[in-house]
Short mmCIF file of N, CA and C in Angstrom, two decimals:
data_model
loop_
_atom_site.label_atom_id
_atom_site.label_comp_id
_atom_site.label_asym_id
_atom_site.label_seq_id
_atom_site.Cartn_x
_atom_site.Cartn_y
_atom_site.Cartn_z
N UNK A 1439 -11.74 -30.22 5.53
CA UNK A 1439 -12.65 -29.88 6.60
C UNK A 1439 -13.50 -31.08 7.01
N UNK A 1440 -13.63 -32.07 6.29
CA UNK A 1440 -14.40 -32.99 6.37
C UNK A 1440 -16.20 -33.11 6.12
N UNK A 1441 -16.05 -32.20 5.98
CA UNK A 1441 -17.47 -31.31 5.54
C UNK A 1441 -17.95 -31.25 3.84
N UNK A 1442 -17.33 -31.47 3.22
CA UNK A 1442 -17.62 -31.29 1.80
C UNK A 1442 -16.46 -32.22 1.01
N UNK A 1443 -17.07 -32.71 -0.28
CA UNK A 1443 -16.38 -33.45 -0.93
C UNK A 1443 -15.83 -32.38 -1.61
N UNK A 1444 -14.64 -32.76 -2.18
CA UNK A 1444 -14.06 -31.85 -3.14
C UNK A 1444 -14.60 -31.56 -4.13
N UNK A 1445 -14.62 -30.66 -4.65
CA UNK A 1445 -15.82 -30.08 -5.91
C UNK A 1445 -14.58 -30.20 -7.25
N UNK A 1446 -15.22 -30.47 -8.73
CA UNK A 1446 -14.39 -30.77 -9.04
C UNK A 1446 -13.23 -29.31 -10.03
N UNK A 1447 -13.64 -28.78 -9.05
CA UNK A 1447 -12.66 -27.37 -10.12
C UNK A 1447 -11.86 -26.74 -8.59
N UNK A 1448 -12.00 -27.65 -7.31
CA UNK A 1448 -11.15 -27.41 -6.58
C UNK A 1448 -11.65 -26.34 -5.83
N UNK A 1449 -12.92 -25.32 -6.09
CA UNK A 1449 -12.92 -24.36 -5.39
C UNK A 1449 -13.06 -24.20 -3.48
N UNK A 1450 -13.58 -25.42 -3.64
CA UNK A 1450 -14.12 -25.69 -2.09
C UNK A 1450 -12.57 -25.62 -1.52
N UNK A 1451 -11.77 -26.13 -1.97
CA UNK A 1451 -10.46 -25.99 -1.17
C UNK A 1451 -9.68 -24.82 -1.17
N UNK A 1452 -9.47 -24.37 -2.13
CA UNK A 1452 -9.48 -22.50 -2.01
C UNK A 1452 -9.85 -21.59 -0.67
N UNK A 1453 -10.77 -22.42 -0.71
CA UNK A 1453 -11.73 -21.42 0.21
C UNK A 1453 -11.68 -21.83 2.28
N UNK A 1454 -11.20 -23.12 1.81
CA UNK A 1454 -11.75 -24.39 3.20
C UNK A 1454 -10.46 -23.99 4.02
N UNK A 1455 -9.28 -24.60 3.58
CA UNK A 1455 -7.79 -24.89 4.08
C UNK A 1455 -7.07 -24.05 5.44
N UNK A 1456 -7.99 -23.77 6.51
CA UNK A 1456 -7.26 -22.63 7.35
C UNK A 1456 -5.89 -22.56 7.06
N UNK A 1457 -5.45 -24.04 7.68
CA UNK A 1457 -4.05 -23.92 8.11
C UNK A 1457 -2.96 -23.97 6.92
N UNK A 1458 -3.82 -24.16 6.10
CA UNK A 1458 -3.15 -24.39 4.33
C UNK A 1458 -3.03 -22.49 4.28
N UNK A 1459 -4.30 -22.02 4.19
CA UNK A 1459 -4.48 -20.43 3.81
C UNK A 1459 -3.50 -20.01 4.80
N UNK A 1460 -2.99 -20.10 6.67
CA UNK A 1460 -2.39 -19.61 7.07
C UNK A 1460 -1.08 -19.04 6.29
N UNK A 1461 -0.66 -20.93 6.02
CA UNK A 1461 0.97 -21.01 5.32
C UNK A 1461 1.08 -20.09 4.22
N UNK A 1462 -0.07 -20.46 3.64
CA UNK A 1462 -0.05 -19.36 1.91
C UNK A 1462 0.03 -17.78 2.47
N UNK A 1463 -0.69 -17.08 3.69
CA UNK A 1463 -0.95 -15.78 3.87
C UNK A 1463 0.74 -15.43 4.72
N UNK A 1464 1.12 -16.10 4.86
CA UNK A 1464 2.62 -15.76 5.81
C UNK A 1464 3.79 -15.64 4.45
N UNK A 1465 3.47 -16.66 3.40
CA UNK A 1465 4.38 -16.55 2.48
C UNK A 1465 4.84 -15.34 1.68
N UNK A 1466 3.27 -14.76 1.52
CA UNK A 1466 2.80 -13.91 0.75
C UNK A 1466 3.29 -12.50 1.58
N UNK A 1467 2.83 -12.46 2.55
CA UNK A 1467 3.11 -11.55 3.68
C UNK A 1467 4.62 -11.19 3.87
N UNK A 1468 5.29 -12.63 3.71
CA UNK A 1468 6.89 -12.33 3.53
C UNK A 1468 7.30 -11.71 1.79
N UNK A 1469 7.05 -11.98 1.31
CA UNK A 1469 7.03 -11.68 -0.29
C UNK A 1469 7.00 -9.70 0.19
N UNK A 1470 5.87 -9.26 0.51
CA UNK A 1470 5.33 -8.04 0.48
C UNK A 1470 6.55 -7.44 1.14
N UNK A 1471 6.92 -8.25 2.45
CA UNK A 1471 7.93 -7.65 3.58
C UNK A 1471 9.57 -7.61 2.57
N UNK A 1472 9.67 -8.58 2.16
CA UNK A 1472 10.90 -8.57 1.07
C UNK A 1472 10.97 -6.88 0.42
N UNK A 1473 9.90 -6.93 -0.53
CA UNK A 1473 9.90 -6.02 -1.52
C UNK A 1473 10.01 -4.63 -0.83
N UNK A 1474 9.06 -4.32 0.36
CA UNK A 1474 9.39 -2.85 1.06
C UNK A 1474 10.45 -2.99 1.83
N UNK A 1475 11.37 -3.98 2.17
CA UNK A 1475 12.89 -3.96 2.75
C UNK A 1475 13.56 -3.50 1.72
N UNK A 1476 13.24 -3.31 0.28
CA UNK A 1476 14.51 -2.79 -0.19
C UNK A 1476 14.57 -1.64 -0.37
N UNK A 1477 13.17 -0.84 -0.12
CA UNK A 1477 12.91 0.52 0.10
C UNK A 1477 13.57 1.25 1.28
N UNK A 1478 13.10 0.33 2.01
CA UNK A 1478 12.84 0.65 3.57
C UNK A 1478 13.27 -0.47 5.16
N UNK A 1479 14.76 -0.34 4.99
CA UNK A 1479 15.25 -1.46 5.82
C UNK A 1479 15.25 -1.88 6.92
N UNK A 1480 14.17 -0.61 7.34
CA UNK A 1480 13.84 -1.00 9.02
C UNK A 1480 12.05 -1.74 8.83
N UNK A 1481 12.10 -1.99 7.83
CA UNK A 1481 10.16 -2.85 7.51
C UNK A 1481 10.23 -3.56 8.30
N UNK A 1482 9.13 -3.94 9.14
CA UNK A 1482 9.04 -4.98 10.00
C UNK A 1482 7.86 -5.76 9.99
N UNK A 1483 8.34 -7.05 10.17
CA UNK A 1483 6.76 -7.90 10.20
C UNK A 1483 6.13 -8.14 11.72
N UNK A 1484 4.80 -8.12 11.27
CA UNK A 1484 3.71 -8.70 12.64
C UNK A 1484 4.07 -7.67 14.65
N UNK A 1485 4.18 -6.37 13.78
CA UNK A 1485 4.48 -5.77 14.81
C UNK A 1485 3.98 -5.85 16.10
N UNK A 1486 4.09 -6.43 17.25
CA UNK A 1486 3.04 -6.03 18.45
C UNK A 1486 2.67 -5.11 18.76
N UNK A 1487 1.38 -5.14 19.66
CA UNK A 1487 0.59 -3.77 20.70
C UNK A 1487 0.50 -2.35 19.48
N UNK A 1488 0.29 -2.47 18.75
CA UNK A 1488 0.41 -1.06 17.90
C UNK A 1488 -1.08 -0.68 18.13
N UNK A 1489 -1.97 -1.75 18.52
CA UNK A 1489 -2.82 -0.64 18.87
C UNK A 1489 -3.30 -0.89 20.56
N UNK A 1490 -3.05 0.24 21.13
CA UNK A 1490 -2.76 0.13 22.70
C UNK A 1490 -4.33 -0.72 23.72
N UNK A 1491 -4.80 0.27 22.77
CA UNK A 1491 -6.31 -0.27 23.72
C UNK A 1491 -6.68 -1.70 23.45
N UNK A 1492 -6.09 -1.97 22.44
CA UNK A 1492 -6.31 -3.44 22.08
C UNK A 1492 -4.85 -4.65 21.34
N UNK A 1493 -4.60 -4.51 22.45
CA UNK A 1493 -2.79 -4.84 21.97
C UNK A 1493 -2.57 -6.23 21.41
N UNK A 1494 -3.65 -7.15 21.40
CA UNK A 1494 -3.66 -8.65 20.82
C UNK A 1494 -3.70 -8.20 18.97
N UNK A 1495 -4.88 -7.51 18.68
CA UNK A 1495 -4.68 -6.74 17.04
C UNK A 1495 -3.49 -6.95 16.70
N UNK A 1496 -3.31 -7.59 15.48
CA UNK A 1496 -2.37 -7.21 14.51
C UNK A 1496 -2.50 -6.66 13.28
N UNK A 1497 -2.83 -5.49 13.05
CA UNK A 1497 -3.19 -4.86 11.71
C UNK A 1497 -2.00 -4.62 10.96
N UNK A 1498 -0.68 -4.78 11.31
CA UNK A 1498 0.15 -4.72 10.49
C UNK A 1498 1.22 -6.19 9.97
N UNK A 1499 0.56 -6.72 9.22
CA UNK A 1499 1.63 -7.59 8.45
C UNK A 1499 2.80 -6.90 8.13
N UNK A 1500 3.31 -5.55 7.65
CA UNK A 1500 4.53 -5.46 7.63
C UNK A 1500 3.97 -3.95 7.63
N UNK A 1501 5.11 -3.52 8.87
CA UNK A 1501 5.35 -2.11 9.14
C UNK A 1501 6.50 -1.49 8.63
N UNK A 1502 5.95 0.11 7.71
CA UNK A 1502 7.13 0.39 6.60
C UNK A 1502 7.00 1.57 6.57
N UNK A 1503 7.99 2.09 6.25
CA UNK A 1503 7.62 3.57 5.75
C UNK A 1503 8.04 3.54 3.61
N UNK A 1504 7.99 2.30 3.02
CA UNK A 1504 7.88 2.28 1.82
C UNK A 1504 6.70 2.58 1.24
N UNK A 1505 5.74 2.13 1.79
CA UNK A 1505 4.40 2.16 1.32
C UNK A 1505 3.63 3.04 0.45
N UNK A 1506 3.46 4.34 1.16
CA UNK A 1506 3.65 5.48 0.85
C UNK A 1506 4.65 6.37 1.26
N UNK A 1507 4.64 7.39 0.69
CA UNK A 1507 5.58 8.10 0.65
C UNK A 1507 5.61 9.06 2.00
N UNK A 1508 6.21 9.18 2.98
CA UNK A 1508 6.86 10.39 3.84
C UNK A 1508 5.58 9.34 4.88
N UNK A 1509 4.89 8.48 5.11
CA UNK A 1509 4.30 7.94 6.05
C UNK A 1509 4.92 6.48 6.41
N UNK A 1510 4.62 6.42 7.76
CA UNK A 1510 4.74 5.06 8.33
C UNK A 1510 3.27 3.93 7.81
N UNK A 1511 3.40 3.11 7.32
CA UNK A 1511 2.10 2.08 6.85
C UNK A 1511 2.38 1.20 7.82
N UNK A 1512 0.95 0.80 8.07
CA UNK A 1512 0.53 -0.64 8.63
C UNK A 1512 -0.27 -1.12 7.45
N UNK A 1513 0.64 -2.28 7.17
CA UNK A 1513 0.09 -2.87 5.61
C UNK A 1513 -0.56 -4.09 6.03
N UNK A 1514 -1.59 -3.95 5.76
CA UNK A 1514 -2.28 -5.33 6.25
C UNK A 1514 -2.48 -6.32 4.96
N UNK A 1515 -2.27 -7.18 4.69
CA UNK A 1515 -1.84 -8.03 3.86
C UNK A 1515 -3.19 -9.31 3.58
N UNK A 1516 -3.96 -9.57 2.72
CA UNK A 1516 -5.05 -10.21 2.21
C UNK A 1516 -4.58 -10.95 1.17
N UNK A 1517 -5.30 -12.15 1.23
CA UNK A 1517 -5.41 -12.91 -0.27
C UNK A 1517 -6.97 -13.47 -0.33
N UNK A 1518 -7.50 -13.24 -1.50
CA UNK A 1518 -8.84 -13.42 -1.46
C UNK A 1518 -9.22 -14.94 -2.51
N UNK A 1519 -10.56 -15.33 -2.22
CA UNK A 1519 -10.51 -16.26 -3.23
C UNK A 1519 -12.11 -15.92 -4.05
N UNK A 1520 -11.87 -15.30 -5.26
CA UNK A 1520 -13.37 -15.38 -6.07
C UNK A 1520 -14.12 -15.75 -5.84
N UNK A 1521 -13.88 -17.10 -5.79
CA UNK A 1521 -15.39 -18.32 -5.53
C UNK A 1521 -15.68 -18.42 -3.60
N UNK A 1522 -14.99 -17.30 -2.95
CA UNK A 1522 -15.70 -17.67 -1.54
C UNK A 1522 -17.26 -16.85 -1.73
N UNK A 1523 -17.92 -18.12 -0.95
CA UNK A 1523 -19.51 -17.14 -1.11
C UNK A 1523 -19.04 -15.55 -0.34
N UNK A 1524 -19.55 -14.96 -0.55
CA UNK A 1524 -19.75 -13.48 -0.37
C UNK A 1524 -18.56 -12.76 -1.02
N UNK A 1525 -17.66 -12.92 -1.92
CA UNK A 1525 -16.69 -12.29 -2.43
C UNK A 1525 -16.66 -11.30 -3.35
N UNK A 1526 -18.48 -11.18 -3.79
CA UNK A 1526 -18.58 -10.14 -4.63
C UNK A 1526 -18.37 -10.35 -5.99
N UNK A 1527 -18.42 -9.33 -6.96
CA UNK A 1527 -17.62 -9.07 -7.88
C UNK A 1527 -16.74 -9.15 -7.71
N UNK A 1528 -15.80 -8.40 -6.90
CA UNK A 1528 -14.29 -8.31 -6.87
C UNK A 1528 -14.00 -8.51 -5.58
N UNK A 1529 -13.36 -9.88 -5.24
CA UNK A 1529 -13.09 -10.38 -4.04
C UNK A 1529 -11.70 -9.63 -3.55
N UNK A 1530 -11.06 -9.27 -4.04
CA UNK A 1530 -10.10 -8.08 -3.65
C UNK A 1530 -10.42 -6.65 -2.82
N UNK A 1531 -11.30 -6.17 -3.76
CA UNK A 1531 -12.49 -5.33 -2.84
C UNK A 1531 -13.23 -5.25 -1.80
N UNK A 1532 -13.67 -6.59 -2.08
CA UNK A 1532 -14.64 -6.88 -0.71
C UNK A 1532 -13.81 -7.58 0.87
N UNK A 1533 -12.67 -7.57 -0.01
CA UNK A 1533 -11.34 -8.48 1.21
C UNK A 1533 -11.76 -6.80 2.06
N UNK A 1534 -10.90 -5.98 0.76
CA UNK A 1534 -10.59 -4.87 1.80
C UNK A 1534 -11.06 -4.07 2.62
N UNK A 1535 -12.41 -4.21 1.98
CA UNK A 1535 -13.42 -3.40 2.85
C UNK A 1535 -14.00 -4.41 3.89
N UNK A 1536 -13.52 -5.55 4.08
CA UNK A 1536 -13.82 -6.40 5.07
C UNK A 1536 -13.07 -6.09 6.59
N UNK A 1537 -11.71 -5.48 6.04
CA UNK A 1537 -10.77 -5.61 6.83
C UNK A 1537 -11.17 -3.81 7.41
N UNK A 1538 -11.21 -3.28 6.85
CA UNK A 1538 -11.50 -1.55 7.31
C UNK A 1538 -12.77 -1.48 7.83
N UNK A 1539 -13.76 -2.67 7.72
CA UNK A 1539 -14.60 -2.84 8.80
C UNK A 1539 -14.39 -3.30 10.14
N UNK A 1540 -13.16 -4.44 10.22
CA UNK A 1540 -12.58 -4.98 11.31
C UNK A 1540 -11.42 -4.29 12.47
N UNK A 1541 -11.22 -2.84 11.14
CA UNK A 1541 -10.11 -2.24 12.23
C UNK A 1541 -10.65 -1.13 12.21
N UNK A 1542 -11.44 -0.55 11.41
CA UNK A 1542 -11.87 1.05 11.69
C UNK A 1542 -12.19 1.71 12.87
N UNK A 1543 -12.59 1.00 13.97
CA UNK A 1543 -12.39 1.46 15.47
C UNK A 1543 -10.85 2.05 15.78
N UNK A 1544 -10.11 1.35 15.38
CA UNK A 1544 -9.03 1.82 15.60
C UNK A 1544 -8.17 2.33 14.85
N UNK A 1545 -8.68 3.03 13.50
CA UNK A 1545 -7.83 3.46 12.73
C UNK A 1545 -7.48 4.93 13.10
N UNK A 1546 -8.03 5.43 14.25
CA UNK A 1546 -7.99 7.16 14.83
C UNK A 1546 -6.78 7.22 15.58
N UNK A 1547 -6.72 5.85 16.27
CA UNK A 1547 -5.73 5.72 17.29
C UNK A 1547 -4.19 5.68 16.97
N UNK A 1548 -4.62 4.18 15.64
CA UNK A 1548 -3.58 4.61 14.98
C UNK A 1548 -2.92 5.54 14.13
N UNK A 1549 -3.24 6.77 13.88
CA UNK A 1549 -3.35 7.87 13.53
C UNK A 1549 -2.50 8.73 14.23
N UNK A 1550 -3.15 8.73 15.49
CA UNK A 1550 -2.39 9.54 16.25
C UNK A 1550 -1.19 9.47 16.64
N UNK A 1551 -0.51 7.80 15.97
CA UNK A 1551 0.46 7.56 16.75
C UNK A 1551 1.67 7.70 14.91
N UNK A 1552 0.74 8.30 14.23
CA UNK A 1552 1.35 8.26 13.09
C UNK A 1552 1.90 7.60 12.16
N UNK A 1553 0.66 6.34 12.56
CA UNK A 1553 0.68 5.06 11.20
C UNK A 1553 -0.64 5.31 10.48
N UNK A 1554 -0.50 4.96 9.74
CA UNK A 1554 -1.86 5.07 8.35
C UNK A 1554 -1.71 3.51 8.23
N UNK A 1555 -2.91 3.02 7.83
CA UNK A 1555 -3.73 1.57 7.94
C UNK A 1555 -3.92 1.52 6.51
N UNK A 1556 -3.30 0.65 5.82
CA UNK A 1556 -3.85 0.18 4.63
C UNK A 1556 -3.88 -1.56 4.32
N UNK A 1557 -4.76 -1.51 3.66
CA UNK A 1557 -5.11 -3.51 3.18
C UNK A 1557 -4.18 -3.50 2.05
N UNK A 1558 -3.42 -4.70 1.64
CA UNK A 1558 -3.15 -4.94 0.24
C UNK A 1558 -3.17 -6.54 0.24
N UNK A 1559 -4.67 -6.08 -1.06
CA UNK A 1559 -5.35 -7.48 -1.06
C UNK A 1559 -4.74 -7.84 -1.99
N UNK A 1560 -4.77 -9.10 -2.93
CA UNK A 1560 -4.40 -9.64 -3.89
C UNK A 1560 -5.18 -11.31 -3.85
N UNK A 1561 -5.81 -11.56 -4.88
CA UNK A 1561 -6.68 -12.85 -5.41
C UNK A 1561 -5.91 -14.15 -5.25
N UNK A 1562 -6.17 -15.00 -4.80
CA UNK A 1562 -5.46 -16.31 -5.27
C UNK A 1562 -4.91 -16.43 -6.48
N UNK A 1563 -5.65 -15.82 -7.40
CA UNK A 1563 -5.09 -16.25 -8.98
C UNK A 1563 -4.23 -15.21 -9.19
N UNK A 1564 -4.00 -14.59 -8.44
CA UNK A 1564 -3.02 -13.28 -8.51
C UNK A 1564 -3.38 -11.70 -9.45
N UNK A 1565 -4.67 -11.71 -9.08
CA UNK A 1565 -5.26 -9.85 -9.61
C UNK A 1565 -4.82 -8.91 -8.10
N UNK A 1566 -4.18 -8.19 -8.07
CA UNK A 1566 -3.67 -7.48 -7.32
C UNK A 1566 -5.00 -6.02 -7.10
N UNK A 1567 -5.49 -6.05 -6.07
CA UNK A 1567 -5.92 -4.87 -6.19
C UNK A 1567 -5.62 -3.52 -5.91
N UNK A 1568 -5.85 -2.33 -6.68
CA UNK A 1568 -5.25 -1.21 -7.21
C UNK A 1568 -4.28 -0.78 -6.08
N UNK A 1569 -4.94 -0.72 -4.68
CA UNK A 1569 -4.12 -0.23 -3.61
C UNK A 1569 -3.03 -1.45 -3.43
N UNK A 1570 -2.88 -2.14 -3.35
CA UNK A 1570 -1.77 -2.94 -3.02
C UNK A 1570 -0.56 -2.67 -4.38
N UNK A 1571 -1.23 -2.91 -5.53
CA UNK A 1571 -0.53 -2.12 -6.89
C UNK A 1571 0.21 -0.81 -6.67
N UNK A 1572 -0.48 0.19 -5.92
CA UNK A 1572 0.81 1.50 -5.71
C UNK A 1572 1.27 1.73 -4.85
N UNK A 1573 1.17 0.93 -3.80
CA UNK A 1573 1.71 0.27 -2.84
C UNK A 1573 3.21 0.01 -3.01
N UNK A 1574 2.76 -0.82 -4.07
CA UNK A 1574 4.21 -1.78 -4.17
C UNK A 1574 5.17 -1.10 -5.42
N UNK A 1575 4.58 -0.12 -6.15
CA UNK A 1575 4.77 0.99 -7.73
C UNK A 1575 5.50 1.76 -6.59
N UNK A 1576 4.97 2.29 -5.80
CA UNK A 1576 6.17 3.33 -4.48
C UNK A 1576 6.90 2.59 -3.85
N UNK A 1577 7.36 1.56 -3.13
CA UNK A 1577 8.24 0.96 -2.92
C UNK A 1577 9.23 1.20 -3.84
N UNK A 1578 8.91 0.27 -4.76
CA UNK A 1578 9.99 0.28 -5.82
C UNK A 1578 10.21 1.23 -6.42
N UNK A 1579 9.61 2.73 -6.79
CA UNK A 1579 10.46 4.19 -7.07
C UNK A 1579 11.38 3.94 -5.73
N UNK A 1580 11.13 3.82 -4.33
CA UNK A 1580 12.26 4.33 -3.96
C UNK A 1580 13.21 3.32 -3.69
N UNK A 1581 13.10 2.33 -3.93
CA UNK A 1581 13.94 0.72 -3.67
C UNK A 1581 14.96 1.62 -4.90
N UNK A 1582 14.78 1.55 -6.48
CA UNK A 1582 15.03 2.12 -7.12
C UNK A 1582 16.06 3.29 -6.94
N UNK A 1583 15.42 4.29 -6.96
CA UNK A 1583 16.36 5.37 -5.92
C UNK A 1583 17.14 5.46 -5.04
N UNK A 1584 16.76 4.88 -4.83
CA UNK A 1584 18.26 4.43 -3.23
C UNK A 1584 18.99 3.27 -3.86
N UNK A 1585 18.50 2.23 -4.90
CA UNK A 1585 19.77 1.84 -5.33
C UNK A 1585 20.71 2.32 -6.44
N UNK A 1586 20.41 3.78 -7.42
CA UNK A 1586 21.19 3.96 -8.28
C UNK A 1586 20.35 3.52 -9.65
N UNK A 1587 19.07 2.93 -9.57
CA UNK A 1587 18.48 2.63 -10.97
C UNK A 1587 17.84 3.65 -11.54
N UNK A 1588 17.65 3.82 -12.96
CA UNK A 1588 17.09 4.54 -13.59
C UNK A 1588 15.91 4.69 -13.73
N UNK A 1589 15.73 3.18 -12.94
CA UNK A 1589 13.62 3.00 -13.57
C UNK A 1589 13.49 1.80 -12.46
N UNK A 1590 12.11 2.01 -12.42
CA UNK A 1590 11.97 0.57 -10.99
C UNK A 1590 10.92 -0.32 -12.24
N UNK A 1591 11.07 -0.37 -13.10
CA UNK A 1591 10.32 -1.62 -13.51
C UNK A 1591 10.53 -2.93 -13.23
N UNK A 1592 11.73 -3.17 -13.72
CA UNK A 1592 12.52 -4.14 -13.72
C UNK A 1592 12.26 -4.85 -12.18
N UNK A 1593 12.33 -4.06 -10.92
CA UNK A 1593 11.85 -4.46 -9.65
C UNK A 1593 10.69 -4.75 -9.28
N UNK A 1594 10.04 -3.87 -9.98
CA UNK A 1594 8.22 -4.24 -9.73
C UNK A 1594 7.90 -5.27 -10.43
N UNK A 1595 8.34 -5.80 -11.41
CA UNK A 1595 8.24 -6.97 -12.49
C UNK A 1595 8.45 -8.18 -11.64
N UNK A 1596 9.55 -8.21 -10.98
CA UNK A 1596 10.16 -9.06 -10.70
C UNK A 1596 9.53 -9.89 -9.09
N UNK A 1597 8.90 -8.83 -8.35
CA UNK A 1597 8.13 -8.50 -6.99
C UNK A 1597 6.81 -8.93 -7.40
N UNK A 1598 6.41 -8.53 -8.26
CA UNK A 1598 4.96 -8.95 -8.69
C UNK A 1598 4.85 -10.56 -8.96
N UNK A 1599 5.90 -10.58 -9.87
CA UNK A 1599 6.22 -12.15 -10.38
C UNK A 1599 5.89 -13.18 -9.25
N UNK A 1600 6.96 -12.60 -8.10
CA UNK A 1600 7.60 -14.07 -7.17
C UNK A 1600 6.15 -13.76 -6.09
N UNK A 1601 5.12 -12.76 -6.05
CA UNK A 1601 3.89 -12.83 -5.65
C UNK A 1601 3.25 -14.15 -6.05
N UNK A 1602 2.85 -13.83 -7.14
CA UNK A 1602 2.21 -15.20 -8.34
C UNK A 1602 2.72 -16.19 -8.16
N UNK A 1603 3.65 -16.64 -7.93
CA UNK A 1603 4.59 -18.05 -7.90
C UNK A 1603 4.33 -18.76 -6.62
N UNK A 1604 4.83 -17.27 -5.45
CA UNK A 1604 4.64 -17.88 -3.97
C UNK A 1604 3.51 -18.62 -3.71
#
């Protein structure tokens, strides 16, 4: 940013990097879109106009019906960083309720059109928070199910993993 020297545990850059955080939030975003494609093969990323009155919005990083069960999700996709000032206790938390402040005008609308709005935040250091966790625990029952497995661990293990890595 040119604004601050690097601090020496790195946090300032965590926090600073737009176009760094872009690359990291698209990766991640694809990661999420991976994992509900194997549920759900019509998932789609960065849907347009989904919300009419305001058609520039993109509240859905990946549109699915894996998410939950028997609904269409607009999964809005977060990565948080601890050490940003205002992150709270739990910067996962405060992502999400950041974001259901930013779309809750329009979460009626989208409603009506029979998407449900959810955040799935997850930390830089990779703490997943709870909603993005059964999020991705239902995906994989039915990724699972529709492929013939006995158990979706092995998938959620593996989805969670290449999260952390990305």
């Amino acid at each position: 940013c040119g604004e601050c020297v690097l601090d020496t545990k790195g946090y300032h850059a965590l926090c600073c990097a737009r176009g760094e955080s872009t690359v990291g939030h698209n990766r991640v975003r694809d990661v999420f879109h991976a994992g509900f494609h194997l549920a759900d093969p019509t998932s789609e990323i960065e849907v347009p106009g989904l919300v009419v009155s305001a058609p520039t919005l993109r509240p859905a990083d990946v549109l699915t019906h894996a998410a939950i069960r028997g609904e269409v999700t607009a999964v809005d996709v977060g990565v948080s960083c601890p050490s940003a000032s205002g992150a709270g206790s739990d910067s996962t938390e405060t992502m999400k309720q950041d974001k259901l402040d930013r779309y809750g005008p329009y979460l009626q609308e989208l409603s009506a059109q029979g998407i449900t709005y959810r955040p799935a935040m997850l930390s830089c250091y990779g703490k997943f928070h709870p909603d993005a966790s059964q999020m991705m625990e239902t995906a994989c029952q039915l990724a699972a199910s529709r492929q013939g497995l006995k158990s979706s661990g092995a998938l959620l293990s593996r989805w969670r993993q290449s999260l952390i890595v990305e």
